[in-house]
């Protein structure tokens, strides 16, 4: 049993290590999606101002533009994927901690 717990700790630690790489990648994807969205929104606002659209309508119309909406969707999806990856990483950390506690109890019992 102790060997199984030790093996589970090692496997979970490997998953944690992989998760750290994944979370960094997801953070970068979110940052890039945010950048693309903001650039597209700015361009749309400038275009609408150039077309003499009433100032009170520009923000809503710009945010409703098909390209901007798609980029906002991608940004939001990237953010939620990042959060899910972060939560998974936290769960793996909790799993390792729990397994370590089990291993400690088993070690004390065997003494």
CSV table of C-alpha atoms in Angstrom, one decimal:
chain,number,residue,atom,x,y,z
A,1,UNK,CA,0.0,0.0,0.0
A,2,UNK,CA,2.8,2.4,0.9
A,3,UNK,CA,4.4,1.8,-2.5
A,4,UNK,CA,1.1,2.6,-4.3
A,5,UNK,CA,0.8,5.9,-2.4
A,6,UNK,CA,4.4,6.8,-3.2
A,7,UNK,CA,3.8,5.9,-6.9
A,8,UNK,CA,0.6,8.1,-6.8
A,9,UNK,CA,2.5,11.0,-5.4
A,10,UNK,CA,5.2,10.7,-8.1
A,11,UNK,CA,2.6,10.5,-10.9
A,12,UNK,CA,0.7,13.5,-9.5
A,13,UNK,CA,3.9,15.4,-9.2
A,14,UNK,CA,4.6,14.7,-12.8
A,15,UNK,CA,1.2,16.0,-13.7
A,16,UNK,CA,1.8,19.1,-11.7
A,17,UNK,CA,5.1,19.7,-13.5
A,18,UNK,CA,3.3,19.4,-16.9
A,19,UNK,CA,0.5,21.6,-15.5
A,20,UNK,CA,2.9,24.4,-14.8
A,21,UNK,CA,4.0,24.4,-18.4
A,22,UNK,CA,0.4,24.3,-19.5
A,23,UNK,CA,-0.7,27.2,-17.3
A,24,UNK,CA,2.2,29.4,-18.6
A,25,UNK,CA,1.0,28.6,-22.2
A,26,UNK,CA,-2.6,29.4,-21.3
A,27,UNK,CA,-1.6,32.7,-19.7
A,28,UNK,CA,0.3,33.7,-22.8
A,29,UNK,CA,-2.6,32.7,-25.0
A,30,UNK,CA,-4.9,34.8,-22.9
A,31,UNK,CA,-2.6,37.8,-23.0
A,32,UNK,CA,-2.3,37.5,-26.8
A,33,UNK,CA,-6.1,37.3,-27.2
A,34,UNK,CA,-6.5,40.3,-25.0
A,35,UNK,CA,-4.0,42.2,-27.1
A,36,UNK,CA,-5.7,41.3,-30.4
A,37,UNK,CA,-9.1,42.3,-29.1
A,38,UNK,CA,-7.9,45.7,-27.8
A,39,UNK,CA,-6.1,46.5,-31.1
A,40,UNK,CA,-9.2,45.5,-33.1
A,41,UNK,CA,-11.5,47.5,-30.9
A,42,UNK,CA,-9.3,50.6,-31.1
A,43,UNK,CA,-9.2,50.3,-34.9
A,44,UNK,CA,-12.9,50.0,-35.1
A,45,UNK,CA,-13.4,53.0,-32.9
A,46,UNK,CA,-11.0,55.1,-35.0
A,47,UNK,CA,-12.8,53.9,-38.2
A,48,UNK,CA,-16.2,54.9,-36.8
A,49,UNK,CA,-14.9,58.3,-35.7
A,50,UNK,CA,-13.6,58.8,-39.2
A,51,UNK,CA,-17.0,58.0,-40.6
A,52,UNK,CA,-18.5,60.7,-38.3
A,53,UNK,CA,-20.6,58.4,-36.3
A,54,UNK,CA,-22.2,60.1,-33.2
A,55,UNK,CA,-19.8,59.8,-30.3
A,56,UNK,CA,-22.5,58.4,-28.1
A,57,UNK,CA,-22.9,55.3,-30.3
A,58,UNK,CA,-19.3,54.6,-31.2
A,59,UNK,CA,-18.4,52.3,-28.2
A,60,UNK,CA,-21.5,50.1,-28.6
A,61,UNK,CA,-21.3,49.9,-32.3
A,62,UNK,CA,-17.5,49.1,-32.2
A,63,UNK,CA,-18.0,46.4,-29.6
A,64,UNK,CA,-20.8,44.9,-31.8
A,65,UNK,CA,-18.6,44.7,-34.9
A,66,UNK,CA,-18.4,41.1,-36.2
A,67,UNK,CA,-14.6,41.0,-36.0
A,68,UNK,CA,-14.5,42.6,-32.6
A,69,UNK,CA,-17.1,40.2,-31.2
A,70,UNK,CA,-15.2,37.2,-32.5
A,71,UNK,CA,-12.0,38.5,-30.9
A,72,UNK,CA,-13.8,39.2,-27.6
A,73,UNK,CA,-15.2,35.6,-27.7
A,74,UNK,CA,-11.6,34.3,-28.2
A,75,UNK,CA,-10.3,36.4,-25.4
A,76,UNK,CA,-13.1,35.3,-23.0
A,77,UNK,CA,-12.5,31.6,-24.0
A,78,UNK,CA,-8.8,32.0,-23.4
A,79,UNK,CA,-9.4,33.5,-20.0
A,80,UNK,CA,-11.8,30.7,-18.9
A,81,UNK,CA,-9.4,28.1,-20.2
A,82,UNK,CA,-6.6,29.7,-18.2
A,83,UNK,CA,-8.8,29.7,-15.1
A,84,UNK,CA,-9.8,26.1,-15.6
A,85,UNK,CA,-6.1,25.1,-16.0
A,86,UNK,CA,-5.2,27.1,-12.8
A,87,UNK,CA,-8.0,25.4,-10.9
A,88,UNK,CA,-6.8,22.0,-12.1
A,89,UNK,CA,-3.3,22.8,-11.0
A,90,UNK,CA,-4.6,23.8,-7.5
A,91,UNK,CA,-6.5,20.5,-7.3
A,92,UNK,CA,-3.4,18.5,-8.2
A,93,UNK,CA,-1.5,20.3,-5.5
A,94,UNK,CA,-4.2,19.4,-3.0
A,95,UNK,CA,-4.1,15.8,-4.2
A,96,UNK,CA,-0.3,15.6,-3.6
A,97,UNK,CA,-0.8,17.1,-0.2
A,98,UNK,CA,-3.5,14.6,0.7
A,99,UNK,CA,-1.3,11.7,-0.6
A,100,UNK,CA,1.6,12.9,1.5
A,101,UNK,CA,-0.6,13.0,4.6
A,102,UNK,CA,-1.7,9.4,3.9
A,103,UNK,CA,1.9,8.3,3.4
A,104,UNK,CA,2.9,9.9,6.7
A,105,UNK,CA,0.1,8.2,8.6
A,106,UNK,CA,1.0,4.8,7.0
A,107,UNK,CA,4.7,5.3,7.9
A,108,UNK,CA,3.7,6.0,11.5
A,109,UNK,CA,1.5,2.9,11.6
A,110,UNK,CA,4.3,0.7,10.3
A,111,UNK,CA,6.7,1.9,13.0
